[in-house]
Structure formats: C-alpha cells, structure tokens
Tab-separated table of N, CA and C in Angstrom:
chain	number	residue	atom	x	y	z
A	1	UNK	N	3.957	-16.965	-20.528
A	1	UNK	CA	5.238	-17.285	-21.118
A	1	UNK	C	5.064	-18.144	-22.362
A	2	UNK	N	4.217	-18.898	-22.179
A	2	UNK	CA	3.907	-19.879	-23.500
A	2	UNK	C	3.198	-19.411	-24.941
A	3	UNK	N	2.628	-18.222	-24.499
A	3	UNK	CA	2.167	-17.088	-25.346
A	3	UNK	C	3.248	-16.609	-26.315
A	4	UNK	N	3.907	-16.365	-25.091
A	4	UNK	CA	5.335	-15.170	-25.816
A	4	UNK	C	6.332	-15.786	-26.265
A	5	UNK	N	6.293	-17.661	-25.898
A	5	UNK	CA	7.468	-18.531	-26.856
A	5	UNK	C	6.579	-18.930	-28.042
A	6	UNK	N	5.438	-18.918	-28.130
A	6	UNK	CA	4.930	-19.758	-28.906
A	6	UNK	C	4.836	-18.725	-30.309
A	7	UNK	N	4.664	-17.245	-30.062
A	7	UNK	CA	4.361	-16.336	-30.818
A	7	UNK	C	5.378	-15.091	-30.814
A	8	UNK	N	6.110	-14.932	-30.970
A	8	UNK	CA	6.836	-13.979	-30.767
A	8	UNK	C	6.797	-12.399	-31.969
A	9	UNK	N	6.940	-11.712	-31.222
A	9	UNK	CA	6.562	-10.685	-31.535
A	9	UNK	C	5.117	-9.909	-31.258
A	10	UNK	N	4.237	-11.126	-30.545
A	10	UNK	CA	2.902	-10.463	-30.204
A	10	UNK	C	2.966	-9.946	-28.731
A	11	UNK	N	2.237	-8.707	-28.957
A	11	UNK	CA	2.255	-7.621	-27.641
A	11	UNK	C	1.572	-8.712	-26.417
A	12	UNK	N	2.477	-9.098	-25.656
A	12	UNK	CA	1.358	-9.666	-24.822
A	12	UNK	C	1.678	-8.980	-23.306
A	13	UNK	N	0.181	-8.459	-22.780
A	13	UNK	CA	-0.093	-7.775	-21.790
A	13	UNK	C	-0.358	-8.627	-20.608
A	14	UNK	N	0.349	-8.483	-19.731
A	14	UNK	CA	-0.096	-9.395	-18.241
A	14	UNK	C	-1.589	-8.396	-17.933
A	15	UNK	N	-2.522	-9.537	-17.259
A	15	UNK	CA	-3.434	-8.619	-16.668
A	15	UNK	C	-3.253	-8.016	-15.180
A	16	UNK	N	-2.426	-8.175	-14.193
A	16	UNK	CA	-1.967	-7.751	-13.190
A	16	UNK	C	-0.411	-7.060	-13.490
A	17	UNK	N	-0.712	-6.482	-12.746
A	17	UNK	CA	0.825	-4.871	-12.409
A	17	UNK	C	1.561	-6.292	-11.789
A	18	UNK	N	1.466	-6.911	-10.746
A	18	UNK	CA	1.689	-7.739	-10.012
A	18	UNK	C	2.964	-8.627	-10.864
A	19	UNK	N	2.851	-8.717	-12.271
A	19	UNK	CA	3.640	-9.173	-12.763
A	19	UNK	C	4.124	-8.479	-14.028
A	20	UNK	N	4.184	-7.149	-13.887
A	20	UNK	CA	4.676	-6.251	-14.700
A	20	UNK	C	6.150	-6.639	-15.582
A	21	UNK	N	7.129	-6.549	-14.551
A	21	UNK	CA	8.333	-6.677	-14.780
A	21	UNK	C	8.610	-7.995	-15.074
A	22	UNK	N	8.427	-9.330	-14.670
A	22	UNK	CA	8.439	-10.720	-14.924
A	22	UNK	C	7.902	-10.527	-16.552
A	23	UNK	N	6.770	-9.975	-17.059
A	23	UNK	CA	6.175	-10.002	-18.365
A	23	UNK	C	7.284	-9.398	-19.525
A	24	UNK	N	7.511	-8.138	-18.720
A	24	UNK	CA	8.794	-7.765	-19.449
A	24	UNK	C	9.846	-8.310	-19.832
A	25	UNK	N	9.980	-8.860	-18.754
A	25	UNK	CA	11.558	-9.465	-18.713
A	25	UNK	C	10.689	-10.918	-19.582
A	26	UNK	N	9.883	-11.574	-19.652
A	26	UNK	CA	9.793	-12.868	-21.098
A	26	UNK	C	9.755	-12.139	-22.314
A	27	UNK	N	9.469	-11.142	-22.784
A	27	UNK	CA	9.598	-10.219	-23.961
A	27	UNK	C	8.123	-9.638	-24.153
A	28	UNK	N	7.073	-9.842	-22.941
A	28	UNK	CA	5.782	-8.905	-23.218
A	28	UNK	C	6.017	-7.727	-23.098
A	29	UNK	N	5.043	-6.936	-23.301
A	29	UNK	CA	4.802	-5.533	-23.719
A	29	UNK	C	4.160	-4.285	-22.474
A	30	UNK	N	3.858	-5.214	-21.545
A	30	UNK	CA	3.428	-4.398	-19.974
A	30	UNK	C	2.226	-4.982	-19.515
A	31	UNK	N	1.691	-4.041	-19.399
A	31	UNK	CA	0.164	-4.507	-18.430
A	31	UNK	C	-0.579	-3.565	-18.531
A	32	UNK	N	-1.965	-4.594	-18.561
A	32	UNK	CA	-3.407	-3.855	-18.010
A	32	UNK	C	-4.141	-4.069	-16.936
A	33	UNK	N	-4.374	-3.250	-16.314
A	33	UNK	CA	-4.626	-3.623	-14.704
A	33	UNK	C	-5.009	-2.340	-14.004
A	34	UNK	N	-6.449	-2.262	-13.695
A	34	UNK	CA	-7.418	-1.272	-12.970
A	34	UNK	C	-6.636	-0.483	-12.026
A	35	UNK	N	-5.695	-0.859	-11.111
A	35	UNK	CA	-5.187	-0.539	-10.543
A	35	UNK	C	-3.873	0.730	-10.774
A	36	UNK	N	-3.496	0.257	-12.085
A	36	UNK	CA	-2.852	1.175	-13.039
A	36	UNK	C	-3.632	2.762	-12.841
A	37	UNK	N	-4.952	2.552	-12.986
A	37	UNK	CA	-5.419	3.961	-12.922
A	37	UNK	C	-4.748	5.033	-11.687
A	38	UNK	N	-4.549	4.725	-10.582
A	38	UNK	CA	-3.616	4.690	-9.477
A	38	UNK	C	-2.036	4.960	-10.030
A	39	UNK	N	-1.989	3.659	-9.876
A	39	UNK	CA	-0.271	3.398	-9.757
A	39	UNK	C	0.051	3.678	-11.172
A	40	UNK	N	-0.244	4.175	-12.124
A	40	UNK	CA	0.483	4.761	-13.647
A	40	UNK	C	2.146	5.228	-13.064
A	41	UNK	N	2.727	6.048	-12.347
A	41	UNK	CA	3.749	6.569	-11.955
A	41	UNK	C	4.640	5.573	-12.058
A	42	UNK	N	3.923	4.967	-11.406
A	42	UNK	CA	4.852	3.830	-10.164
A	42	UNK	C	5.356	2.599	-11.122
A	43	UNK	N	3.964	2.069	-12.022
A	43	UNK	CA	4.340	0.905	-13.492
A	43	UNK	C	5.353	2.194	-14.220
A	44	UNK	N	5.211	3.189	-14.537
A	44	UNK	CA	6.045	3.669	-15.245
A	44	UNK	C	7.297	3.654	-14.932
A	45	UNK	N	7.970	3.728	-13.444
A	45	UNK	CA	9.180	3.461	-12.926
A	45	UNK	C	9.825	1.971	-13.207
A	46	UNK	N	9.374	1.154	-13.371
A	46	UNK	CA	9.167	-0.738	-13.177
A	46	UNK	C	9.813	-0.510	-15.073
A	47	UNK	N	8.754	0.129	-15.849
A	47	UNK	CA	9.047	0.525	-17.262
A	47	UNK	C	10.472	0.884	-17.910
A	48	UNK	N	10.859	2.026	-17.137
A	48	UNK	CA	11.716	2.752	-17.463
A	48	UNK	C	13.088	1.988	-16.955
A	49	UNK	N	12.986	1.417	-15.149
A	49	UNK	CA	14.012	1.015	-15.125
A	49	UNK	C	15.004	-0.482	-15.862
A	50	UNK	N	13.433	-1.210	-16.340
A	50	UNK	CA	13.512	-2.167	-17.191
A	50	UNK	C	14.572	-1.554	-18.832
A	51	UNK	N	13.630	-0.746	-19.508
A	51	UNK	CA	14.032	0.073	-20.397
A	51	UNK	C	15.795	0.121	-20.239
A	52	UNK	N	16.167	0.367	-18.942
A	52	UNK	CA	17.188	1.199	-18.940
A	52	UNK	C	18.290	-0.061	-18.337
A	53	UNK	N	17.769	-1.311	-18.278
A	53	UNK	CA	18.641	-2.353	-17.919
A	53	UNK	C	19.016	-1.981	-16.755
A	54	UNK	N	18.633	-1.650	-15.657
A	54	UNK	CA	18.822	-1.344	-14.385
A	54	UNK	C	18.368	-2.496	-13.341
A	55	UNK	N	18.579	-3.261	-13.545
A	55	UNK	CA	17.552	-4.533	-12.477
A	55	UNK	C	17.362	-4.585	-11.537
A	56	UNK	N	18.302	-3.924	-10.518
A	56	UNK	CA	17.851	-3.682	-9.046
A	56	UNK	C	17.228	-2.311	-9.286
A	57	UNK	N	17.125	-1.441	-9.740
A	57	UNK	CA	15.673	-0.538	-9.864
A	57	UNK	C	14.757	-1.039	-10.201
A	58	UNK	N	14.872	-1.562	-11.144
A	58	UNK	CA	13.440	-2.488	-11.578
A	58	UNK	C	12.903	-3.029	-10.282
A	59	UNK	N	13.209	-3.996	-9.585
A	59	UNK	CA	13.182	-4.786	-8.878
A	59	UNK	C	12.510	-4.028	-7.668
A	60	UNK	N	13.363	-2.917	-7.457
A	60	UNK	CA	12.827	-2.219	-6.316
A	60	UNK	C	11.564	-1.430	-6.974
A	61	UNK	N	11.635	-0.800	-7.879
A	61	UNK	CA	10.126	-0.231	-8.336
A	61	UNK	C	8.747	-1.332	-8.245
A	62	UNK	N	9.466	-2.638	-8.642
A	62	UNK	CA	7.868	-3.351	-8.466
A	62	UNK	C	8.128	-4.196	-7.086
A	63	UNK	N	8.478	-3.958	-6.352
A	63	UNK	CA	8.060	-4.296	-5.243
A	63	UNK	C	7.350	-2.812	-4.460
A	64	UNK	N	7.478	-1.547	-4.915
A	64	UNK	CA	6.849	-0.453	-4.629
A	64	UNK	C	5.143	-0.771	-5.238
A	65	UNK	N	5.587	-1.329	-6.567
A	65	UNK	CA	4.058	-1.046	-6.942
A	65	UNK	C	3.098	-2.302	-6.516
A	66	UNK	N	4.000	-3.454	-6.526
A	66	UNK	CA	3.024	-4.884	-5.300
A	66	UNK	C	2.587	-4.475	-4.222
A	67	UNK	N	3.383	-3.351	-2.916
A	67	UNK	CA	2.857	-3.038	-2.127
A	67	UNK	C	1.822	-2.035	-2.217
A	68	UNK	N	1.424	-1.419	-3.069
A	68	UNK	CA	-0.210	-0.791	-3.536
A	68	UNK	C	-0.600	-1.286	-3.329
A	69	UNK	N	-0.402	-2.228	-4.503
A	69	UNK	CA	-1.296	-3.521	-4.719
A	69	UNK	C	-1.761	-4.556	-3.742
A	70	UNK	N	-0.857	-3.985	-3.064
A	70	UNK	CA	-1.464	-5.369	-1.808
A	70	UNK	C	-2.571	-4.605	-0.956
A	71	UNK	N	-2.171	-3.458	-0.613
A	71	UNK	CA	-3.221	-2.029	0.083
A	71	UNK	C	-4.329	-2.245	-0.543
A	72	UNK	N	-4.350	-2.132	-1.536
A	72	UNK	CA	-5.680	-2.053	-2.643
A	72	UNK	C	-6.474	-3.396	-2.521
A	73	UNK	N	-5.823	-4.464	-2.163
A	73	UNK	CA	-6.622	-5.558	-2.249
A	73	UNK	C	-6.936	-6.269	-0.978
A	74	UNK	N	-7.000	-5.319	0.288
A	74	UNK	CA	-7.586	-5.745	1.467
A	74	UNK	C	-9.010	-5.074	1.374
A	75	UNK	N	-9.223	-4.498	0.318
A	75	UNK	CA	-10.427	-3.750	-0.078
A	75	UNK	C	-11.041	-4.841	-0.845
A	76	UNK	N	-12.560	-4.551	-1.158
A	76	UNK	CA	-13.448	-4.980	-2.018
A	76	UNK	C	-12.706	-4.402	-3.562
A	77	UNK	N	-12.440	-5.130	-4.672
A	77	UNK	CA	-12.470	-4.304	-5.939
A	77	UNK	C	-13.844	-4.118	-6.925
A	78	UNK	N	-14.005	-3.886	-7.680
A	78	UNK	CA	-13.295	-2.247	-8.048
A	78	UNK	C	-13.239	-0.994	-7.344
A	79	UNK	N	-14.372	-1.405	-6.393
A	79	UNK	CA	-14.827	-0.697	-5.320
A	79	UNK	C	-13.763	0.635	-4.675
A	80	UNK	N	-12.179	-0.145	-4.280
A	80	UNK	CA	-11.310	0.392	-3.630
A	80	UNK	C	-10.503	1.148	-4.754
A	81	UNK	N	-10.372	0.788	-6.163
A	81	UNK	CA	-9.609	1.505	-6.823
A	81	UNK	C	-10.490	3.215	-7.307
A	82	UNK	N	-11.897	2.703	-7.470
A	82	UNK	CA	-13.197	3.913	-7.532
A	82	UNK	C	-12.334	5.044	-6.608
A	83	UNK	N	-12.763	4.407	-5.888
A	83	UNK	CA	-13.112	5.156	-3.906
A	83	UNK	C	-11.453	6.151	-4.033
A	84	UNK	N	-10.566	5.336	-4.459
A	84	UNK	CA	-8.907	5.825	-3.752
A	84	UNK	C	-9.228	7.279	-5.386
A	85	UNK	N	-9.512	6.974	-6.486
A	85	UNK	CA	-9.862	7.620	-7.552
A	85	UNK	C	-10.479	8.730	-6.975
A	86	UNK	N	-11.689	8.339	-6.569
A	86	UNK	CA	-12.554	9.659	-6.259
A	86	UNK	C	-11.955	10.435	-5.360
A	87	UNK	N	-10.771	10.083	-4.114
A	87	UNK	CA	-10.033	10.896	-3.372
A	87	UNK	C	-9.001	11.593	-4.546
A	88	UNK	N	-8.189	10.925	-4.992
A	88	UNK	CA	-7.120	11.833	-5.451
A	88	UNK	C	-7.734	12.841	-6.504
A	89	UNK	N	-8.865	12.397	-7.286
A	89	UNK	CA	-9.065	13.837	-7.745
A	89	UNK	C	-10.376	14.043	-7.726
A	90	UNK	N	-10.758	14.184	-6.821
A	90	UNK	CA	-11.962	15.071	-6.457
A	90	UNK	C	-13.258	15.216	-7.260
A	91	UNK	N	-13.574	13.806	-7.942
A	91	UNK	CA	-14.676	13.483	-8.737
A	91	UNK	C	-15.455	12.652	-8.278
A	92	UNK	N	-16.362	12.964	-7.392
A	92	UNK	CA	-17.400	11.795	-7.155
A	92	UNK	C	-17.900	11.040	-7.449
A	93	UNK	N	-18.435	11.194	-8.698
A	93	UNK	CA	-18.724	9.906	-9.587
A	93	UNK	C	-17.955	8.642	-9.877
A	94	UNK	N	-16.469	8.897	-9.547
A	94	UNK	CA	-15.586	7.756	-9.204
A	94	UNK	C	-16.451	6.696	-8.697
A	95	UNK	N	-17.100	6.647	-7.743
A	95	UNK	CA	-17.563	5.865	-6.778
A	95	UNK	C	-19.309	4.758	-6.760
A	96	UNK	N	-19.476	5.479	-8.237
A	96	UNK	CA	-20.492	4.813	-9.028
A	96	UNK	C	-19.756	3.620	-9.714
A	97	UNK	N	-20.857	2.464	-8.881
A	97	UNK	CA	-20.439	0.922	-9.431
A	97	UNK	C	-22.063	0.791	-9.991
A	98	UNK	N	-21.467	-0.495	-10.901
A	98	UNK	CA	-22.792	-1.039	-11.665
A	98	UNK	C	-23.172	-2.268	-10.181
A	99	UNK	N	-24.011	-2.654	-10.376
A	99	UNK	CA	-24.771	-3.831	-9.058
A	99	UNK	C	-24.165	-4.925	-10.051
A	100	UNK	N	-23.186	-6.288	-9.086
A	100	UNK	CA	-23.887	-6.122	-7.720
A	100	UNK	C	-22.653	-5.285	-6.952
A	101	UNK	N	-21.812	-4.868	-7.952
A	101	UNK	CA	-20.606	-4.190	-6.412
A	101	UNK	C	-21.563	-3.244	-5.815
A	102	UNK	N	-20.941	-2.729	-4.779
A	102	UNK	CA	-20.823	-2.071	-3.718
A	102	UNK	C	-19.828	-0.606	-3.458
A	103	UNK	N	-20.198	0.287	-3.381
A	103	UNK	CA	-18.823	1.048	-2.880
A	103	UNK	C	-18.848	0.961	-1.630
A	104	UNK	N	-17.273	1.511	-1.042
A	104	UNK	CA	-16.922	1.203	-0.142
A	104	UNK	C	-17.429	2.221	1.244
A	105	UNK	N	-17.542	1.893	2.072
A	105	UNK	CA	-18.430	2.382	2.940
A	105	UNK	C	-16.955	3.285	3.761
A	106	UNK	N	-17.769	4.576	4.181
A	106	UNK	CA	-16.584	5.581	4.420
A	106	UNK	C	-16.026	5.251	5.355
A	107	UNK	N	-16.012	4.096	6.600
A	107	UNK	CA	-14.873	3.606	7.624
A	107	UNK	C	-13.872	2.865	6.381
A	108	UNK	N	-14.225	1.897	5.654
A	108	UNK	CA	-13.218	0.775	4.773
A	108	UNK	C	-12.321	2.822	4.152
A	109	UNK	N	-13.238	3.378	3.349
A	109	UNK	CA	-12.962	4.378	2.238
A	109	UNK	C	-11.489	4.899	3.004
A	110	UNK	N	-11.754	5.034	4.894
A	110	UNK	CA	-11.111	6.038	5.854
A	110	UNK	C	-9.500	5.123	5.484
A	111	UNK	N	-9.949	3.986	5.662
A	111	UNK	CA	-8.605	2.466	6.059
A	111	UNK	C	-8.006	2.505	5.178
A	112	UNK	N	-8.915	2.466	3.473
A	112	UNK	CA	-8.274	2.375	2.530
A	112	UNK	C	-7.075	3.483	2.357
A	113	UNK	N	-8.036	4.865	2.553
A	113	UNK	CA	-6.460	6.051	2.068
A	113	UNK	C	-5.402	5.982	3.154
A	114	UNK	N	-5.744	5.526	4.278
A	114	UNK	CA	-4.685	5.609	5.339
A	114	UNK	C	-3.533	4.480	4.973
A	115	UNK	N	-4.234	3.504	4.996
A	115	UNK	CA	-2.812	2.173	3.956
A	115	UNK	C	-2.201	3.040	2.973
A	116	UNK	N	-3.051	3.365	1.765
A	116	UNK	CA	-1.857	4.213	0.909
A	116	UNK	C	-1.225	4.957	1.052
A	117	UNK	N	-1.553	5.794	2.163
A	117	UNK	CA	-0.787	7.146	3.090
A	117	UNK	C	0.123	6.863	3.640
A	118	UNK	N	0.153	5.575	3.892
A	118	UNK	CA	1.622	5.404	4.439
A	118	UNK	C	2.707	4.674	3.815
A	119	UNK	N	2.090	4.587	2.736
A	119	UNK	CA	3.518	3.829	1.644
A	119	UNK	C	3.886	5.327	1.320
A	120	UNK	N	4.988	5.374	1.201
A	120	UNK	CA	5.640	6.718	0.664
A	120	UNK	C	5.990	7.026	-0.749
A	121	UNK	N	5.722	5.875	-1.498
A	121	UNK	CA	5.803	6.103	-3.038
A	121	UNK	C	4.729	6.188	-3.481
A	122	UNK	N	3.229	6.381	-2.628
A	122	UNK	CA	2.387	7.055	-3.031
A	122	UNK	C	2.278	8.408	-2.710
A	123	UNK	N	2.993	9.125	-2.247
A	123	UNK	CA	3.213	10.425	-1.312
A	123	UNK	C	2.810	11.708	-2.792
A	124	UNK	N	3.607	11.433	-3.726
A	124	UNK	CA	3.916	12.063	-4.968
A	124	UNK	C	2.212	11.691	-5.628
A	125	UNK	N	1.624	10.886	-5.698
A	125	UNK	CA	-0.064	10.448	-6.331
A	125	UNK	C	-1.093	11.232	-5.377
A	126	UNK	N	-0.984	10.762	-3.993
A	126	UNK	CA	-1.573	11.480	-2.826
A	126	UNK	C	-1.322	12.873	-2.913
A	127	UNK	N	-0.591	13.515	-3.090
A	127	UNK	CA	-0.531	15.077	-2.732
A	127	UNK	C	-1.335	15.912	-3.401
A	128	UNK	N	-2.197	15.861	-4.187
A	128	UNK	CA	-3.053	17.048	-4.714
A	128	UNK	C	-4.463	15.972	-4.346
A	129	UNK	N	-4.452	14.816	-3.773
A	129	UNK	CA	-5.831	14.410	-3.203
A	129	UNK	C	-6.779	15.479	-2.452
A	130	UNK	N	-7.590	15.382	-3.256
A	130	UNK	CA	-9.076	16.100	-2.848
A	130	UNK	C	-9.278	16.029	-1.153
C-alpha cells in the first residue's frame, strides 16, 4: 500500500493471488504468483469481477482462489504446483525441480489432486487432466 500511495501510477504486482483483489482494490495492477500457473481462470474471475465493480463477486471469486491456495500449500512448493501441472496437462517434465527441492512423492502427488478435486471451481481446470 505504501508503494501505491507513495507512487502512483506504478504497476504494482502483489506476489501472492492471496491478495489479488485487496491489491486491486489500493490501485495495483494484479499479481504474480506460481500458483497462477493453475488458478489463471479463477485470478481472472477476482479480475473481471473487480473490473466490473461487482464486489460480492469479487469477493466470492477470491475466496475460490484462497481455497486453491490453501490445497496447494499443504504441499511442499514448487513441488505441488509442478506435480498438479504435470497432471492437468500431461507433461512430465512438469515435475523436474532444480536441488534442493524435491518432487512430490506419488502418495502426497495422490492427496494433492484429490484436495483440488474436490473444490469445484477447479472442476472446469481438472477436466481435460491427463
């Protein structure tokens, strides 16, 4: 916030989705956040309903995309965003980390898609998963 009073007009990007809409709403410009690779849809809803002065959409879109986010982070990162990557589209190499991470070992890999499987605003990201 002290960024965006102190300077105005500079794009300033939250580094967490987590505070997508709060960034917006001080006059930043969105977010960058690994997790995005994922949830793109979902920040885009948080986007649009902002865009569109809708605040209880807003509101409800990023509490859709915190609860990813929260899925995603009972995991190891980057590890879990790789791993959920290499499921939805069917590229293995997703799952290549530099040392010292780790990927995620296929019981966590099993836990991980099953948490996202059951949020239902991932239903629409999940459906052409590998």
């Amino acid at each position: 916030q002290a960024l965006l009073r102190d300077h105005p007009g500079f794009g300033v990007f939250s580094g967490s989705e987590r505070f997508l809409l709060a960034n917006l709403r001080a006059g930043g410009a969105g977010c960058i956040s690994a997790n995005v690779n994922i949830t793109a849809p979902l920040a885009r809803k948080v986007y649009a309903a902002w865009l569109a002065r809708a605040d209880d959409r807003a509101e409800a879109s990023q509490k859709e995309l915190d609860e990813v986010g929260a899925a995603l982070d009972r995991f190891p990162l980057p590890a879990a965003v790789k791993y959920a990557m290499s499921a939805i589209t069917g590229i293995s190499g997703w799952n290549n980390l530099l040392p010292p991470n780790q990927p995620l070992t296929a019981e966590q890999g099993r836990g991980l898609m099953t948490s996202l499987a059951a949020l239902p605003q991932m239903a629409p990201i999940l459906r052409d998963a590998a």
